[in-house]
mmCIF file of C-alpha atoms and ligand atoms in Angstrom:
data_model
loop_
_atom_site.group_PDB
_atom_site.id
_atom_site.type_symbol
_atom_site.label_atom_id
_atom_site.label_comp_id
_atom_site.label_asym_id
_atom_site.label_seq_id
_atom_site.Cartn_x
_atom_site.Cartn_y
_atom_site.Cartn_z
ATOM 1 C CA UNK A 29 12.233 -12.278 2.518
ATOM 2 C CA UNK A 30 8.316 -11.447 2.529
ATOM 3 C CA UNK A 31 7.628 -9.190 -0.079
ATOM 4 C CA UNK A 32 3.596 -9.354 -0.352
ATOM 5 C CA UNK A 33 1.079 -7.631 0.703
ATOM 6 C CA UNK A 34 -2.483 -8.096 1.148
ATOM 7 C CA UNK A 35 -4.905 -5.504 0.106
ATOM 8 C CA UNK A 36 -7.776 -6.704 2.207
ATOM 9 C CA UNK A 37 -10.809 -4.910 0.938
ATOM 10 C CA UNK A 38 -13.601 -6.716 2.486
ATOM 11 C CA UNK A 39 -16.593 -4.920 4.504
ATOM 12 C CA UNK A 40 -16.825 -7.708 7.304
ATOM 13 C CA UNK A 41 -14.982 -8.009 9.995
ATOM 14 C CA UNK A 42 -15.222 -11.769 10.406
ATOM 15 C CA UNK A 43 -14.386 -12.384 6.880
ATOM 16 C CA UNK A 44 -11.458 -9.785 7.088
ATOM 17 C CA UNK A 45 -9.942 -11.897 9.939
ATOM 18 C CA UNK A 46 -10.226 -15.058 8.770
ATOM 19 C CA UNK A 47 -8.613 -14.047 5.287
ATOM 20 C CA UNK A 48 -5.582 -12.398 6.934
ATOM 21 C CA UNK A 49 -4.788 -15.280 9.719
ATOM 22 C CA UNK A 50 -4.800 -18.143 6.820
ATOM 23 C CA UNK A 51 -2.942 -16.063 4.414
ATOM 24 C CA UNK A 52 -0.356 -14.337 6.926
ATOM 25 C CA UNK A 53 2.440 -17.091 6.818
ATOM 26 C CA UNK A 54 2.788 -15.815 2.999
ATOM 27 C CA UNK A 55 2.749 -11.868 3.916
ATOM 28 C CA UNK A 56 5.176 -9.255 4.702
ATOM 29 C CA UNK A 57 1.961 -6.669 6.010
ATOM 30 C CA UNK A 58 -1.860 -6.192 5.795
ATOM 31 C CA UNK A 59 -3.059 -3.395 4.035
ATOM 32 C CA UNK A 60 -6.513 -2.067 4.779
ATOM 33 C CA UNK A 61 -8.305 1.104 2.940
ATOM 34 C CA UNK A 62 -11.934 2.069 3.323
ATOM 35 C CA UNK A 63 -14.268 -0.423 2.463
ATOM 36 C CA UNK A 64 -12.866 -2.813 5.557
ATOM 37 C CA UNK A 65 -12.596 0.574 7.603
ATOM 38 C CA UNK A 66 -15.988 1.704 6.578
ATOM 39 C CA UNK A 67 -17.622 -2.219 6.709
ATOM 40 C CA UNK A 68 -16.297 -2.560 9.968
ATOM 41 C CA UNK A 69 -14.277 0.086 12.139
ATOM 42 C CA UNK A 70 -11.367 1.298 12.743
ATOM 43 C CA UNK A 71 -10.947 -1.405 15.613
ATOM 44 C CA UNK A 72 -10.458 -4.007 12.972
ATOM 45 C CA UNK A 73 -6.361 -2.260 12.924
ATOM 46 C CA UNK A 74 -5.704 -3.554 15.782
ATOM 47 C CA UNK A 75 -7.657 -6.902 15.559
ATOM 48 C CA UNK A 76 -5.990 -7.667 12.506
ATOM 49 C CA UNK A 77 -1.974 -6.650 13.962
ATOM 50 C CA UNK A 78 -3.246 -9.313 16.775
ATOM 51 C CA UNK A 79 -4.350 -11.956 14.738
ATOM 52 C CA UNK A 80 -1.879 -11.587 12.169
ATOM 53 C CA UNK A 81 1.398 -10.467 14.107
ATOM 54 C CA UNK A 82 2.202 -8.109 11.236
ATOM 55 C CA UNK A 83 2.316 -5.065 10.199
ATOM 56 C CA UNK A 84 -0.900 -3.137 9.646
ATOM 57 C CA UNK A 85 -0.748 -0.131 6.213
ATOM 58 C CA UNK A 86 -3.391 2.067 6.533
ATOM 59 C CA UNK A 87 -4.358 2.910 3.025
ATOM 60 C CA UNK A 88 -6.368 6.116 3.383
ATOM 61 C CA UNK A 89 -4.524 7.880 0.586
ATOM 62 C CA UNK A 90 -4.828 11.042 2.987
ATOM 63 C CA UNK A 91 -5.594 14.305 1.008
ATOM 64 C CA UNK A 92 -6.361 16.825 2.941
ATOM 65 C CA UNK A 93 -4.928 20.155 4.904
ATOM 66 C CA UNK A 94 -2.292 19.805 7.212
ATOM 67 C CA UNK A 95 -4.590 20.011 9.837
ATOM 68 C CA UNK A 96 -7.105 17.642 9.136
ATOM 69 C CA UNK A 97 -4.463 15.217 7.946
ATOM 70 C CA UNK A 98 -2.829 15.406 11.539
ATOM 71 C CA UNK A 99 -6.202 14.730 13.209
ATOM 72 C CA UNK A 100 -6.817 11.475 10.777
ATOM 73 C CA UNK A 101 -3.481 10.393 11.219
ATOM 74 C CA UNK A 102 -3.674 10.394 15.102
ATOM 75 C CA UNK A 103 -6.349 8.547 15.636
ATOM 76 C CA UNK A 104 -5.434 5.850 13.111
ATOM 77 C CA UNK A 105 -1.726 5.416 14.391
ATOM 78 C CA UNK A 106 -3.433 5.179 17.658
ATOM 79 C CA UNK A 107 -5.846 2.202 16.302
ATOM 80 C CA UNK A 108 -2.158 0.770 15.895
ATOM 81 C CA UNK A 109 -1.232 1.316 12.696
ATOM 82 C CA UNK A 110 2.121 1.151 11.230
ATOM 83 C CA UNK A 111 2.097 2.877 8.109
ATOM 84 C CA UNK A 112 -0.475 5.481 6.836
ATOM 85 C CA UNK A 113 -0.415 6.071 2.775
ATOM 86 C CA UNK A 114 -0.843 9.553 1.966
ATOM 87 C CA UNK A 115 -1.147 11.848 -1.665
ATOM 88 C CA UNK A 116 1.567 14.058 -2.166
ATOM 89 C CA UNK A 117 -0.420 16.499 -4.333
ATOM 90 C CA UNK A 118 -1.821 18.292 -1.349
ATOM 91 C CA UNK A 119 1.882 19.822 -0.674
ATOM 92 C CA UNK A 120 4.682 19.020 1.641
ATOM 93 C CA UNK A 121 2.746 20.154 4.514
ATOM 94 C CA UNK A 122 -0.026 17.620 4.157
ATOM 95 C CA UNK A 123 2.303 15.107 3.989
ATOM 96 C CA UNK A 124 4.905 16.854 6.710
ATOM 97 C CA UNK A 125 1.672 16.481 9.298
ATOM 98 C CA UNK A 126 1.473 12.913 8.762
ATOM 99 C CA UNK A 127 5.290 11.903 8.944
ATOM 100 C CA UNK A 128 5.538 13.234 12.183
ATOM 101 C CA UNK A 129 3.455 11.243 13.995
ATOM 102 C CA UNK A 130 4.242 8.456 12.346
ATOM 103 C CA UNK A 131 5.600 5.840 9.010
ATOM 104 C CA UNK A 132 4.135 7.452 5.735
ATOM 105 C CA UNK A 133 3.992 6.140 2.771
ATOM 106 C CA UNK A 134 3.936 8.714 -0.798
ATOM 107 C CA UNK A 135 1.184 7.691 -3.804
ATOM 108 C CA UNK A 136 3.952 9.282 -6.753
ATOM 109 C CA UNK A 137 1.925 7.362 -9.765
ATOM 110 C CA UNK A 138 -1.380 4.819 -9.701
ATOM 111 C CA UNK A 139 -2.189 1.576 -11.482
ATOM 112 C CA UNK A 140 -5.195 2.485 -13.040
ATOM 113 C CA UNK A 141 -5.406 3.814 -16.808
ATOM 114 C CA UNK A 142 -6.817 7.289 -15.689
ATOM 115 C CA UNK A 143 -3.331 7.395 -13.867
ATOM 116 C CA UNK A 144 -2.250 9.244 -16.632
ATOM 117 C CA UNK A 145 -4.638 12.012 -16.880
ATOM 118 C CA UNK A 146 -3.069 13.916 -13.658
ATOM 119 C CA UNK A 147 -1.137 11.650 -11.861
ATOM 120 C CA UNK A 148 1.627 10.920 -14.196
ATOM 121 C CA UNK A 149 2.253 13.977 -15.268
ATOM 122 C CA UNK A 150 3.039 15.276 -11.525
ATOM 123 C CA UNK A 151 5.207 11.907 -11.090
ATOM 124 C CA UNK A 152 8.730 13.530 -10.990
ATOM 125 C CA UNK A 153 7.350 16.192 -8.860
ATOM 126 C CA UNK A 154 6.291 13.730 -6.146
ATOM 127 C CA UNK A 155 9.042 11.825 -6.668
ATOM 128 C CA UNK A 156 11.289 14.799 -5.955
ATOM 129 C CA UNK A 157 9.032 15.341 -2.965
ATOM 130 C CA UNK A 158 10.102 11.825 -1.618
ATOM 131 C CA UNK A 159 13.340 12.278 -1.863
ATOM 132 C CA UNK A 160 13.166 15.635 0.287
ATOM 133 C CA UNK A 161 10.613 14.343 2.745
ATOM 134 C CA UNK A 162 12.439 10.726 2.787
ATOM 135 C CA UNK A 163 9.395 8.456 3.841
ATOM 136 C CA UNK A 164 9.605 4.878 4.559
ATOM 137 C CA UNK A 165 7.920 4.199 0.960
ATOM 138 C CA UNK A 166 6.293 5.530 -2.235
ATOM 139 C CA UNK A 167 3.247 4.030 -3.974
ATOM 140 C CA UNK A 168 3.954 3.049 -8.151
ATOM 141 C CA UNK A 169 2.110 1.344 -10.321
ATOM 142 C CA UNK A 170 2.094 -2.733 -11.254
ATOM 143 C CA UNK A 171 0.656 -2.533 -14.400
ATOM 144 C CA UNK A 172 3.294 -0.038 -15.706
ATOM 145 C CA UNK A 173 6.572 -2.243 -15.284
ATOM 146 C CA UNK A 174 8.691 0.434 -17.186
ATOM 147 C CA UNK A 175 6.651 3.518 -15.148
ATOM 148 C CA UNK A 176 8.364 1.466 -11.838
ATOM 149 C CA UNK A 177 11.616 1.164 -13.379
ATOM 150 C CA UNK A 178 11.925 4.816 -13.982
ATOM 151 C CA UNK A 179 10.743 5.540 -10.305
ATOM 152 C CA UNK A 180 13.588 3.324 -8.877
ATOM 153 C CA UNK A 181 16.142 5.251 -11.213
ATOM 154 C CA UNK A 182 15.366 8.856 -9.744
ATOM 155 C CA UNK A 183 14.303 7.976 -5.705
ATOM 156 C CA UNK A 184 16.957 7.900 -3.296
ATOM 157 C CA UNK A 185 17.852 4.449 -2.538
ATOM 158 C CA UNK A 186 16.569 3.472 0.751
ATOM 159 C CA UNK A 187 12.756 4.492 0.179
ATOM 160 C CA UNK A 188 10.843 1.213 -0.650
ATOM 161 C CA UNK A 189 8.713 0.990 -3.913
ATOM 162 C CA UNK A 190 5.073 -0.493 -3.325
ATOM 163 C CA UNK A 191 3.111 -1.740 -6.389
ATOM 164 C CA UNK A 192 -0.170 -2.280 -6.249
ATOM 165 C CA UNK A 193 -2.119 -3.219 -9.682
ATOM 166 C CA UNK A 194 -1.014 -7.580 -9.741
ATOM 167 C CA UNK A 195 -3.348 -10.280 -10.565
ATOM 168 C CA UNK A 196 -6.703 -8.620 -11.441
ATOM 169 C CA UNK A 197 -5.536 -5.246 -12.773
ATOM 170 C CA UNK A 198 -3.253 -7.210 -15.383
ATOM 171 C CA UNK A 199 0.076 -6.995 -13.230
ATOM 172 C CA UNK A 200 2.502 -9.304 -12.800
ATOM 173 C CA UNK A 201 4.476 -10.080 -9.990
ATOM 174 C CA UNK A 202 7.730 -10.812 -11.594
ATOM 175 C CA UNK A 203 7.957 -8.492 -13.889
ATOM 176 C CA UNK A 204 7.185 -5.906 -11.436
ATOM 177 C CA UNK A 205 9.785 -7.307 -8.988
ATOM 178 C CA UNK A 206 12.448 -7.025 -11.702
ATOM 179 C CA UNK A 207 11.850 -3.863 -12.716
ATOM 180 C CA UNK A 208 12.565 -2.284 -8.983
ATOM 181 C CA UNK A 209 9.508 -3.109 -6.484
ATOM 182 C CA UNK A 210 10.473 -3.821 -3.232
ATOM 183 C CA UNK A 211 7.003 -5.363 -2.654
ATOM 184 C CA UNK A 212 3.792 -6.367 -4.576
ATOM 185 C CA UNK A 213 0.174 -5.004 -3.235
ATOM 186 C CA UNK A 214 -2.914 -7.962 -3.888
ATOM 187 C CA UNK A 215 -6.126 -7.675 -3.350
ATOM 188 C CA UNK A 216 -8.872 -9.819 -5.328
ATOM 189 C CA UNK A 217 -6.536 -12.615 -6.770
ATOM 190 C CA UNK A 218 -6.326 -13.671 -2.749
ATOM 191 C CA UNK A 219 -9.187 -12.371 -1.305
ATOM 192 C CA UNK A 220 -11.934 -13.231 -3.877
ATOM 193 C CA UNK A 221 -10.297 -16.566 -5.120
ATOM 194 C CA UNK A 222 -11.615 -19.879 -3.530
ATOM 195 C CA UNK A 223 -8.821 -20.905 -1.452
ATOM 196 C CA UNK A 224 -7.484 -17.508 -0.289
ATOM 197 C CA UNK A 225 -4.444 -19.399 1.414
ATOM 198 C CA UNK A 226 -3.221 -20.873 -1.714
ATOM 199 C CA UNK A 227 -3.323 -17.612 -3.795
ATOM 200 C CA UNK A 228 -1.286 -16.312 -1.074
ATOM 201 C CA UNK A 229 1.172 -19.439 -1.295
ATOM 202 C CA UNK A 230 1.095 -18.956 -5.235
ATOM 203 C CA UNK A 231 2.205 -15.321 -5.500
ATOM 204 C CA UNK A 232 4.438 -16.164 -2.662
ATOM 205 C CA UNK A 233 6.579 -18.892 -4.424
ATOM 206 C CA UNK A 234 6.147 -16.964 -7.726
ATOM 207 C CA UNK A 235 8.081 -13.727 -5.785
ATOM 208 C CA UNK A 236 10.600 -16.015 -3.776
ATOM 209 C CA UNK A 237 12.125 -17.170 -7.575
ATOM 210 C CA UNK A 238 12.246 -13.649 -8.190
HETATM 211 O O1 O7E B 4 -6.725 -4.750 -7.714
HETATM 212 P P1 O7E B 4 -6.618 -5.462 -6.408
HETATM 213 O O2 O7E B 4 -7.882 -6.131 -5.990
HETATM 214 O O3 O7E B 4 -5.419 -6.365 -6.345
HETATM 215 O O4 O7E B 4 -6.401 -4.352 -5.266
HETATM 216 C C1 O7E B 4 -5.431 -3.373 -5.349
HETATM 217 C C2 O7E B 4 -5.393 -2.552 -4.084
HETATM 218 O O5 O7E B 4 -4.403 -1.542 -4.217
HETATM 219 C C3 O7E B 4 -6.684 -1.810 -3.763
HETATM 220 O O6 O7E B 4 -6.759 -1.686 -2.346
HETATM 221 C C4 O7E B 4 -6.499 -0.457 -4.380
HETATM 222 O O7 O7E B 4 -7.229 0.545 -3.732
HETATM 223 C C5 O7E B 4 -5.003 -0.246 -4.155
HETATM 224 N N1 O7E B 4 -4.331 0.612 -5.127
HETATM 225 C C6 O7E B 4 -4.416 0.390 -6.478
HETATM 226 O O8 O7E B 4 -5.030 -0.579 -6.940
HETATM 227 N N2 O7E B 4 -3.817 1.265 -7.347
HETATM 228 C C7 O7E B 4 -3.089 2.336 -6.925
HETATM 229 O O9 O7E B 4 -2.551 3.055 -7.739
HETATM 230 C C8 O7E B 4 -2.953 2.556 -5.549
HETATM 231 C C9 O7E B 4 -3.512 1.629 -4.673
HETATM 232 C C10 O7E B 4 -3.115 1.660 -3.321
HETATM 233 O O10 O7E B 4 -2.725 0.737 -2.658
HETATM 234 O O11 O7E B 4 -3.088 2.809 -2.831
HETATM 235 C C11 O7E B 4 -2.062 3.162 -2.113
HETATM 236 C C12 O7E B 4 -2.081 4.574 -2.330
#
């Protein structure tokens, strides 16, 4: 089973594609957020599920009122993609808006140290708000092994765990695995190294011993 994703934060298009098509044999989906988005359009969703064949996460860690979260959401599900993250702090609503047009995903904790200034102390709220709203995933962090084992031990079983924070943040994809993760998030330990493929291959053998 494919349990790795790419976090493919690159501005150029070009670049973008070539990264995904020689790393795809080692992925379960692409992830793209805004500086790929921003660097080249939101045309490169659909390039990228062509190249690729694979899924396509939209990472726009939505935010926003109901309303203006529906109008995002639209137009990026109609770009052709399969899962839109979204923050849960906004209120069910926000989120509501989003899951019905299409496969959300829930941020319930982040990777990075200021995590823990307002993030983590909301976690069981948005965790609670998962298991209410039931999406197909939540968002927890891979540099906080024992933060992801916690998650798993108070979300319905059923919603996937997504950790981003491996390689360059200090994560590792192992430990994370063990701990609950359904699937790792990567970003500059593929992207930036010098053969992107076998960083992919790496991580990928690394999670199959899992
Ligand atoms: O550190 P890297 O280069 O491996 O990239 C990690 C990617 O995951 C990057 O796109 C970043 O924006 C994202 N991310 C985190 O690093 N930490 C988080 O807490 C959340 C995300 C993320 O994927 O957001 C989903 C909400």
């Amino acid at each position: 089973m494919k349990r790795l994703i790419l976090a493919l934060d690159v501005y150029e298009r070009e670049r973008a594609l070539e990264i995904a098509e020689c790393t795809a044999d080692y992925l379960w989906a692409v992830k793209v957020n805004w500086p790929l988005i921003i660097g080249s359009g939101l045309g490169i969703i659909t390039e990228l599920r062509q190249v690729t064949g694979l899924p396509v996460i939209a990472d726009l860690k939505l935010a926003d009122i109901p309303n203006t979260n529906r109008l995002i959401a639209r137009k990026v599900f109609d770009a052709g993609a399969d899962y839109i993250i979204a923050h849960g702090f906004v209120g069910r609503e926000g989120v509501n808006a989003i899951m019905e047009l299409g496969e959300t995903i829930i941020v319930v904790e982040m990777s990075h140290p200021g995590a823990e200034e307002f993030i983590q102390p909301a976690t069981d709220k948005l965790i609670e708000l998962a298991n209410e709203l039931e999406p197909f995933g939540v968002i927890a962090p891979a540099t906080r092994p024992e933060r992801v084992a916690y998650i798993r031990s108070k979300l319905k079983p059923g919603i996937k765990i997504l950790t981003p924070g491996v390689g360059a943040q200090g994560g590792k994809a192992g430990e994370v695995l063990k701990a609950g993760a359904d699937y790792v998030i990567v970003g500059r330990s593929i992207y930036a190294s010098e053969n992107p493929r076998e960083a992919a291959r790496n991580l990928h053998r690394e999670i199959a011993g899992v």
